[in-house]
Short mmCIF file of C-alpha atoms in Angstrom, two decimals:
data_model
loop_
_atom_site.label_atom_id
_atom_site.label_comp_id
_atom_site.label_asym_id
_atom_site.label_seq_id
_atom_site.Cartn_x
_atom_site.Cartn_y
_atom_site.Cartn_z
CA UNK A 1263 61.05 -37.31 -27.57
CA UNK A 1264 60.55 -36.62 -31.26
CA UNK A 1265 61.14 -32.90 -30.73
CA UNK A 1266 64.43 -33.57 -28.93
CA UNK A 1267 65.58 -35.78 -31.82
CA UNK A 1268 64.81 -33.00 -34.28
CA UNK A 1269 66.73 -30.53 -32.11
CA UNK A 1270 69.79 -32.78 -31.91
CA UNK A 1271 69.70 -33.42 -35.67
CA UNK A 1272 69.48 -29.69 -36.36
CA UNK A 1273 72.41 -28.98 -34.02
CA UNK A 1274 74.57 -31.67 -35.67
CA UNK A 1275 73.71 -30.33 -39.14
CA UNK A 1276 74.61 -26.78 -38.05
CA UNK A 1277 77.97 -27.81 -36.57
CA UNK A 1278 78.78 -29.89 -39.65
CA UNK A 1279 77.94 -26.99 -41.96
CA UNK A 1280 80.23 -24.64 -40.04
CA UNK A 1281 83.03 -27.22 -40.04
CA UNK A 1282 82.95 -28.08 -43.74
CA UNK A 1283 82.15 -24.58 -45.06
CA UNK A 1284 84.51 -22.67 -42.78
CA UNK A 1285 86.06 -20.27 -45.31
CA UNK A 1286 82.86 -19.80 -47.31
CA UNK A 1287 80.81 -18.86 -44.24
CA UNK A 1288 83.29 -16.26 -42.98
CA UNK A 1289 81.98 -13.20 -44.93
CA UNK A 1290 78.36 -14.12 -44.17
CA UNK A 1291 78.94 -14.50 -40.43
CA UNK A 1292 81.03 -11.31 -40.32
CA UNK A 1293 78.29 -9.49 -42.23
CA UNK A 1294 75.66 -10.86 -39.86
CA UNK A 1295 77.56 -9.58 -36.81
CA UNK A 1296 78.11 -6.16 -38.40
CA UNK A 1297 74.44 -5.93 -39.35
CA UNK A 1298 73.46 -6.78 -35.78
CA UNK A 1299 75.74 -4.03 -34.45
CA UNK A 1300 74.51 -1.44 -36.96
CA UNK A 1301 70.79 -2.19 -36.68
CA UNK A 1302 70.13 0.18 -33.71
CA UNK A 1303 71.64 3.12 -35.63
CA UNK A 1304 69.57 2.20 -38.66
CA UNK A 1305 66.41 2.11 -36.55
CA UNK A 1306 67.31 5.53 -35.15
CA UNK A 1307 67.55 6.97 -38.67
CA UNK A 1308 64.20 5.38 -39.48
CA UNK A 1309 62.63 7.06 -36.47
CA UNK A 1310 63.85 10.35 -37.92
CA UNK A 1311 61.62 9.74 -40.93
CA UNK A 1312 63.96 7.95 -43.35
CA UNK A 1313 62.97 4.88 -45.32
CA UNK A 1314 64.85 1.67 -44.60
CA UNK A 1315 67.00 1.85 -47.74
CA UNK A 1316 67.97 5.47 -47.08
CA UNK A 1317 68.67 4.69 -43.42
CA UNK A 1318 70.96 1.77 -44.31
CA UNK A 1319 72.78 3.90 -46.89
CA UNK A 1320 73.24 6.65 -44.30
CA UNK A 1321 74.69 4.16 -41.82
CA UNK A 1322 77.18 2.93 -44.41
CA UNK A 1323 78.12 6.51 -45.28
CA UNK A 1324 78.76 7.36 -41.62
CA UNK A 1325 80.82 4.20 -41.09
CA UNK A 1326 82.91 4.81 -44.21
CA UNK A 1327 83.63 8.42 -43.21
CA UNK A 1328 84.65 7.39 -39.68
CA UNK A 1329 86.81 4.54 -41.01
CA UNK A 1330 88.52 6.74 -43.61
CA UNK A 1331 89.28 9.51 -41.11
CA UNK A 1332 90.56 7.01 -38.56
CA UNK A 1333 92.88 5.39 -41.08
CA UNK A 1334 94.15 8.72 -42.40
CA UNK A 1335 94.98 9.90 -38.89
CA UNK A 1336 96.00 6.68 -37.19
CA UNK A 1337 98.00 4.78 -39.82
CA UNK A 1338 100.73 7.44 -40.37
CA UNK A 1339 101.21 7.83 -36.62
CA UNK A 1340 101.39 4.09 -36.03
CA UNK A 1341 103.85 3.61 -38.91
CA UNK A 1342 106.02 6.41 -37.53
CA UNK A 1343 106.10 4.88 -34.06
CA UNK A 1344 106.88 1.44 -35.47
CA UNK A 1345 109.89 2.98 -37.24
CA UNK A 1346 110.93 4.61 -33.97
CA UNK A 1347 110.60 1.26 -32.24
CA UNK A 1348 112.89 -0.36 -34.81
CA UNK A 1349 115.45 2.40 -34.33
CA UNK A 1350 115.28 2.12 -30.54
CA UNK A 1351 115.65 -1.66 -30.36
CA UNK A 1352 119.51 -1.67 -30.52
CA UNK A 1353 119.65 0.83 -27.63
CA UNK A 1354 117.18 -1.26 -25.63
CA UNK A 1355 119.26 -4.39 -26.18
CA UNK A 1356 122.45 -2.57 -25.17
CA UNK A 1357 120.76 -1.25 -22.01
CA UNK A 1358 119.52 -4.72 -21.08
CA UNK A 1359 122.95 -6.23 -21.73
CA UNK A 1360 124.95 -3.53 -19.94
CA UNK A 1361 122.66 -2.52 -17.05
CA UNK A 1362 119.86 -5.01 -16.47
CA UNK A 1363 121.72 -8.27 -17.12
CA UNK A 1364 124.45 -7.68 -14.47
CA UNK A 1365 121.78 -6.84 -11.88
CA UNK A 1366 119.73 -9.94 -12.73
CA UNK A 1367 122.85 -12.12 -12.53
CA UNK A 1368 123.80 -10.58 -9.17
CA UNK A 1369 120.32 -11.11 -7.71
CA UNK A 1370 119.43 -14.50 -9.16
CA UNK A 1371 122.61 -15.95 -10.66
CA UNK A 1372 120.93 -16.20 -14.08
CA UNK A 1373 123.18 -15.22 -17.01
CA UNK A 1374 120.83 -12.99 -18.98
CA UNK A 1375 123.65 -11.59 -21.13
CA UNK A 1376 124.35 -14.93 -22.82
CA UNK A 1377 120.67 -15.43 -23.57
CA UNK A 1378 120.51 -11.90 -24.96
CA UNK A 1379 123.47 -12.54 -27.25
CA UNK A 1380 121.70 -15.61 -28.63
CA UNK A 1381 118.59 -13.51 -29.27
CA UNK A 1382 120.71 -10.86 -30.97
CA UNK A 1383 122.37 -13.44 -33.25
CA UNK A 1384 118.98 -14.90 -34.14
CA UNK A 1385 117.63 -11.47 -35.02
CA UNK A 1386 120.67 -10.68 -37.17
CA UNK A 1387 120.41 -13.98 -39.03
CA UNK A 1388 116.71 -13.54 -39.66
CA UNK A 1389 117.25 -9.95 -40.79
CA UNK A 1390 119.88 -11.09 -43.32
CA UNK A 1391 117.56 -13.78 -44.61
CA UNK A 1392 114.56 -11.44 -44.72
CA UNK A 1393 115.05 -10.73 -48.43
CA UNK A 1394 115.00 -14.39 -49.38
CA UNK A 1395 111.97 -15.01 -47.15
CA UNK A 1396 110.09 -12.15 -48.78
CA UNK A 1397 110.97 -13.48 -52.22
CA UNK A 1398 109.74 -16.94 -51.22
CA UNK A 1399 106.52 -15.45 -49.84
CA UNK A 1400 105.90 -13.48 -53.02
CA UNK A 1401 106.56 -16.58 -55.08
CA UNK A 1402 104.17 -18.58 -52.95
CA UNK A 1403 101.50 -15.90 -53.43
CA UNK A 1404 102.09 -16.07 -57.16
CA UNK A 1405 101.78 -19.86 -57.15
CA UNK A 1406 98.63 -19.80 -55.07
CA UNK A 1407 97.05 -16.83 -56.79
CA UNK A 1408 93.57 -18.33 -56.75
CA UNK A 1409 93.65 -18.70 -52.96
CA UNK A 1410 94.74 -15.08 -52.59
CA UNK A 1411 91.99 -13.91 -54.97
CA UNK A 1412 89.45 -15.97 -53.03
CA UNK A 1413 90.55 -14.40 -49.75
CA UNK A 1414 90.26 -10.88 -51.19
CA UNK A 1415 86.85 -11.77 -52.61
CA UNK A 1416 85.62 -13.00 -49.23
CA UNK A 1417 86.78 -9.79 -47.54
CA UNK A 1418 85.14 -7.66 -50.25
CA UNK A 1419 81.88 -9.57 -49.78
CA UNK A 1420 81.56 -8.53 -46.13
CA UNK A 1421 80.17 -5.00 -46.74
CA UNK A 1422 77.87 -6.33 -49.50
CA UNK A 1423 76.45 -9.04 -47.22
CA UNK A 1424 76.14 -6.54 -44.38
CA UNK A 1425 74.19 -4.11 -46.56
CA UNK A 1426 71.61 -6.64 -47.73
CA UNK A 1427 71.23 -8.25 -44.31
CA UNK A 1428 70.74 -4.84 -42.71
CA UNK A 1429 68.22 -3.92 -45.40
CA UNK A 1430 66.06 -6.98 -44.70
CA UNK A 1431 66.84 -7.31 -40.99
CA UNK A 1432 63.32 -6.80 -39.63
CA UNK A 1433 61.70 -9.01 -42.27
CA UNK A 1434 64.29 -11.71 -41.63
CA UNK A 1435 63.59 -11.67 -37.87
CA UNK A 1436 59.84 -11.83 -38.49
CA UNK A 1437 60.24 -14.81 -40.82
CA UNK A 1438 62.35 -16.62 -38.24
CA UNK A 1439 59.77 -15.84 -35.53
CA UNK A 1440 56.99 -17.29 -37.68
CA UNK A 1441 58.88 -20.59 -37.93
CA UNK A 1442 58.95 -21.13 -34.17
CA UNK A 1443 56.41 -23.76 -33.02
CA UNK A 1444 53.48 -21.97 -31.42
CA UNK A 1445 53.80 -23.82 -28.10
CA UNK A 1446 57.40 -22.58 -27.77
CA UNK A 1447 56.79 -18.94 -28.75
CA UNK A 1448 56.76 -17.41 -25.26
CA UNK A 1449 59.86 -19.23 -24.02
CA UNK A 1450 61.71 -18.68 -27.30
CA UNK A 1451 61.04 -14.93 -27.35
CA UNK A 1452 62.00 -14.59 -23.69
CA UNK A 1453 65.29 -16.46 -24.20
CA UNK A 1454 65.96 -14.51 -27.41
CA UNK A 1455 65.56 -11.23 -25.53
CA UNK A 1456 68.00 -12.41 -22.87
CA UNK A 1457 70.51 -13.47 -25.51
CA UNK A 1458 70.17 -10.09 -27.19
CA UNK A 1459 70.75 -8.39 -23.83
CA UNK A 1460 73.99 -10.32 -23.27
CA UNK A 1461 75.27 -9.75 -26.81
CA UNK A 1462 74.30 -6.09 -26.86
CA UNK A 1463 75.94 -5.40 -23.52
CA UNK A 1464 79.15 -7.12 -24.53
CA UNK A 1465 79.54 -6.42 -28.25
CA UNK A 1466 78.17 -2.89 -28.49
CA UNK A 1467 78.97 -1.73 -24.97
CA UNK A 1468 82.37 -3.36 -24.56
CA UNK A 1469 83.57 -2.22 -27.99
CA UNK A 1470 82.73 1.38 -27.07
CA UNK A 1471 84.50 0.95 -23.73
CA UNK A 1472 87.58 -0.38 -25.55
CA UNK A 1473 87.55 2.59 -27.91
CA UNK A 1474 87.26 5.14 -25.10
CA UNK A 1475 89.97 3.47 -23.01
CA UNK A 1476 92.31 3.32 -26.01
CA UNK A 1477 91.81 7.05 -26.60
CA UNK A 1478 92.38 7.89 -22.91
CA UNK A 1479 95.55 5.82 -22.67
CA UNK A 1480 96.98 6.97 -26.01
CA UNK A 1481 96.31 10.68 -25.40
CA UNK A 1482 97.55 10.55 -21.80
CA UNK A 1483 100.79 8.72 -22.60
CA UNK A 1484 101.44 10.96 -25.61
CA UNK A 1485 100.98 14.09 -23.47
CA UNK A 1486 103.51 12.65 -21.02
CA UNK A 1487 105.98 12.47 -23.89
CA UNK A 1488 106.32 8.70 -23.60
CA UNK A 1489 107.82 6.98 -26.61
CA UNK A 1490 105.37 4.68 -28.40
CA UNK A 1491 102.51 6.13 -26.32
CA UNK A 1492 100.08 5.75 -29.22
CA UNK A 1493 101.01 2.11 -29.80
CA UNK A 1494 100.72 1.29 -26.11
CA UNK A 1495 97.36 3.06 -25.87
CA UNK A 1496 95.93 1.29 -28.92
CA UNK A 1497 97.20 -2.09 -27.66
CA UNK A 1498 95.75 -1.48 -24.20
CA UNK A 1499 92.37 -0.55 -25.69
CA UNK A 1500 92.26 -3.66 -27.86
CA UNK A 1501 93.23 -6.00 -25.02
CA UNK A 1502 90.55 -4.40 -22.84
CA UNK A 1503 88.05 -6.75 -24.49
CA UNK A 1504 88.89 -8.78 -21.35
CA UNK A 1505 88.28 -6.51 -18.33
CA UNK A 1506 91.45 -5.44 -16.47
CA UNK A 1507 93.73 -7.27 -18.92
CA UNK A 1508 94.27 -4.14 -21.02
CA UNK A 1509 95.01 -2.16 -17.87
CA UNK A 1510 97.60 -4.68 -16.67
CA UNK A 1511 99.33 -5.19 -20.04
CA UNK A 1512 99.41 -1.49 -20.91
CA UNK A 1513 100.60 -0.43 -17.45
CA UNK A 1514 103.48 -2.92 -17.40
CA UNK A 1515 104.68 -1.99 -20.91
CA UNK A 1516 104.34 1.75 -20.26
CA UNK A 1517 106.25 1.51 -16.95
CA UNK A 1518 109.10 -0.37 -18.63
CA UNK A 1519 109.30 2.19 -21.45
CA UNK A 1520 109.11 5.11 -18.99
CA UNK A 1521 111.85 3.62 -16.81
CA UNK A 1522 114.11 3.14 -19.81
CA UNK A 1523 113.34 6.54 -21.34
CA UNK A 1524 113.23 8.92 -18.34
CA UNK A 1525 114.91 7.04 -15.48
CA UNK A 1526 112.91 9.05 -12.92
CA UNK A 1527 110.12 8.23 -10.50
CA UNK A 1528 108.01 11.17 -11.68
CA UNK A 1529 107.56 9.57 -15.08
CA UNK A 1530 106.45 6.32 -13.46
CA UNK A 1531 103.94 8.22 -11.34
CA UNK A 1532 102.65 9.95 -14.46
CA UNK A 1533 102.10 6.60 -16.21
CA UNK A 1534 100.30 5.23 -13.15
CA UNK A 1535 98.13 8.36 -13.06
CA UNK A 1536 97.12 7.93 -16.73
CA UNK A 1537 96.06 4.32 -16.27
CA UNK A 1538 94.41 5.16 -12.94
CA UNK A 1539 92.39 7.84 -14.71
CA UNK A 1540 91.36 5.30 -17.32
CA UNK A 1541 90.18 2.86 -14.65
CA UNK A 1542 88.24 5.56 -12.80
CA UNK A 1543 86.60 6.66 -16.06
CA UNK A 1544 85.71 3.04 -16.86
CA UNK A 1545 84.23 2.34 -13.42
CA UNK A 1546 82.40 5.64 -12.88
CA UNK A 1547 81.36 6.71 -16.39
CA UNK A 1548 81.95 4.15 -19.15
CA UNK A 1549 80.63 0.98 -17.53
CA UNK A 1550 77.45 2.55 -16.05
CA UNK A 1551 76.62 4.60 -19.17
CA UNK A 1552 77.55 2.10 -21.90
CA UNK A 1553 76.89 -1.23 -20.19
CA UNK A 1554 74.53 -0.32 -17.36
CA UNK A 1555 73.32 -3.24 -15.26
CA UNK A 1556 73.01 -5.61 -18.21
CA UNK A 1557 74.39 -9.11 -17.99
CA UNK A 1558 77.83 -9.42 -19.57
CA UNK A 1559 80.02 -12.35 -20.44
CA UNK A 1560 82.55 -13.41 -17.81
CA UNK A 1561 86.18 -12.78 -18.86
CA UNK A 1562 87.03 -16.47 -18.50
CA UNK A 1563 84.06 -17.35 -20.74
CA UNK A 1564 85.29 -14.84 -23.34
CA UNK A 1565 88.82 -16.26 -23.41
CA UNK A 1566 87.65 -19.88 -23.55
CA UNK A 1567 85.04 -19.17 -26.24
CA UNK A 1568 87.49 -17.38 -28.53
CA UNK A 1569 90.25 -20.00 -28.13
CA UNK A 1570 87.88 -22.96 -28.53
CA UNK A 1571 86.13 -21.43 -31.53
CA UNK A 1572 89.43 -20.66 -33.25
CA UNK A 1573 90.78 -24.14 -32.57
CA UNK A 1574 87.68 -25.93 -33.84
CA UNK A 1575 86.53 -23.77 -36.76
CA UNK A 1576 89.31 -21.27 -37.49
CA UNK A 1577 88.35 -17.66 -38.24
CA UNK A 1578 84.68 -18.57 -38.57
CA UNK A 1579 84.80 -20.10 -35.11
CA UNK A 1580 86.32 -16.93 -33.68
CA UNK A 1581 83.48 -14.88 -35.17
CA UNK A 1582 80.88 -17.31 -33.82
CA UNK A 1583 82.52 -17.70 -30.41
CA UNK A 1584 80.89 -14.82 -28.54
CA UNK A 1585 77.35 -15.25 -29.92
CA UNK A 1586 77.53 -18.98 -29.18
CA UNK A 1587 78.87 -18.30 -25.67
CA UNK A 1588 76.03 -15.85 -25.03
CA UNK A 1589 73.38 -18.36 -26.14
CA UNK A 1590 74.95 -21.16 -24.09
CA UNK A 1591 75.16 -18.91 -21.02
CA UNK A 1592 71.51 -17.91 -21.30
CA UNK A 1593 70.42 -21.53 -21.74
CA UNK A 1594 72.49 -22.65 -18.75
CA UNK A 1595 70.95 -19.93 -16.60
CA UNK A 1596 67.50 -20.98 -17.78
CA UNK A 1597 68.25 -24.58 -16.79
CA UNK A 1598 69.53 -23.37 -13.42
CA UNK A 1599 66.38 -21.29 -12.78
CA UNK A 1600 64.09 -24.14 -13.71
CA UNK A 1601 66.08 -26.54 -11.56
CA UNK A 1602 65.85 -24.24 -8.53
CA UNK A 1603 62.10 -23.84 -9.10
CA UNK A 1604 61.56 -27.59 -9.27
CA UNK A 1605 60.71 -30.08 -6.55
CA UNK A 1606 63.98 -31.92 -7.33
CA UNK A 1607 65.99 -29.00 -5.87
CA UNK A 1608 64.19 -29.24 -2.54
CA UNK A 1609 61.93 -32.27 -2.37
CA UNK A 1610 60.54 -31.16 1.02
CA UNK A 1611 59.00 -27.97 -0.38
CA UNK A 1612 56.85 -27.21 -3.39
CA UNK A 1613 58.20 -25.35 -6.43
CA UNK A 1614 58.80 -21.64 -5.92
CA UNK A 1615 56.12 -20.52 -8.40
CA UNK A 1616 53.44 -22.63 -6.71
CA UNK A 1617 54.58 -21.44 -3.27
CA UNK A 1618 54.25 -17.82 -4.41
CA UNK A 1619 50.75 -18.47 -5.75
CA UNK A 1620 49.73 -20.13 -2.46
CA UNK A 1621 51.11 -17.18 -0.46
CA UNK A 1622 49.10 -14.75 -2.57
CA UNK A 1623 45.94 -16.85 -2.12
CA UNK A 1624 46.55 -16.94 1.61
CA UNK A 1625 46.86 -13.16 1.78
CA UNK A 1626 43.63 -12.77 -0.22
CA UNK A 1627 41.81 -15.11 2.17
CA UNK A 1628 43.00 -13.08 5.17
CA UNK A 1629 41.77 -9.84 3.56
CA UNK A 1630 38.34 -11.39 2.88
CA UNK A 1631 38.05 -12.73 6.43
CA UNK A 1632 38.98 -9.38 7.90
#
């Protein structure tokens, strides 16, 4: 009873700390997640003969090079396609108003043209007022300069926190393990390994799957000559954090763009082939190689965790959502296993563990008698 009270008090203190120190905790939680993701690569460098400090520095060097190259290649292309999107919007609106709206009104009786004119007027008004809005925003930033400086400071702290956490990662885990009550060591380590399995399969594996799918979709759509193929591919890869959602969103957007751009069935078949190739690659290669048969988080659990964490604790809650969901899922499965192995689940039979032991004893007795 006393142990349960201590556990509840610790949980309440933890939730209260996250709630009241939301903004302050953000760089530390982000650094903790990044250190967790980078620790396997650091251990690999250590196995090559590097010391821990040199291995951590090498990991940071690799990450900085990859990030710099990605930004140098990706940002100009994305900016160019965003400009193209802005230039194409008037033509898209004219096509919807002149071609699509009459068909929709003929089929359903809904006057899409009037709604489109309202949208056009709203866009024009907001575009005219954009200068004043920007001026107001700049003035607000000037008036709240300390808040802006604090935000930049928090972001700049993330790599610093990540470096020091990664440097002391093993020692930190050992210190936490030494604090666990000795009678709980076996169960705690077993549950910790299961939590690590869930987080590793989702965070490391799913992020790599998202990256590969984004590359496949972006390259395929660009080779087809589809306008905004890079943007659609990147968006589809990011949304693929929820399985099949990236496929659905990207396919619908790409089909609409292809229909408007080419007006031929061959282009639609090409788009379907690109996304079909991505799904085949995910099912046959990416999922088995990157995720294997590890336990992952259910898509519904991912969506609920992210939305609930953001609603309760803001950005810090979003960062904590997936780790918390993984821990809760593991604990719920542990409760389920213990319940099914208890006499309460089936009062007419003994617990499963005892039944297994009795079966083994019975087989040993038969061998001895024979």
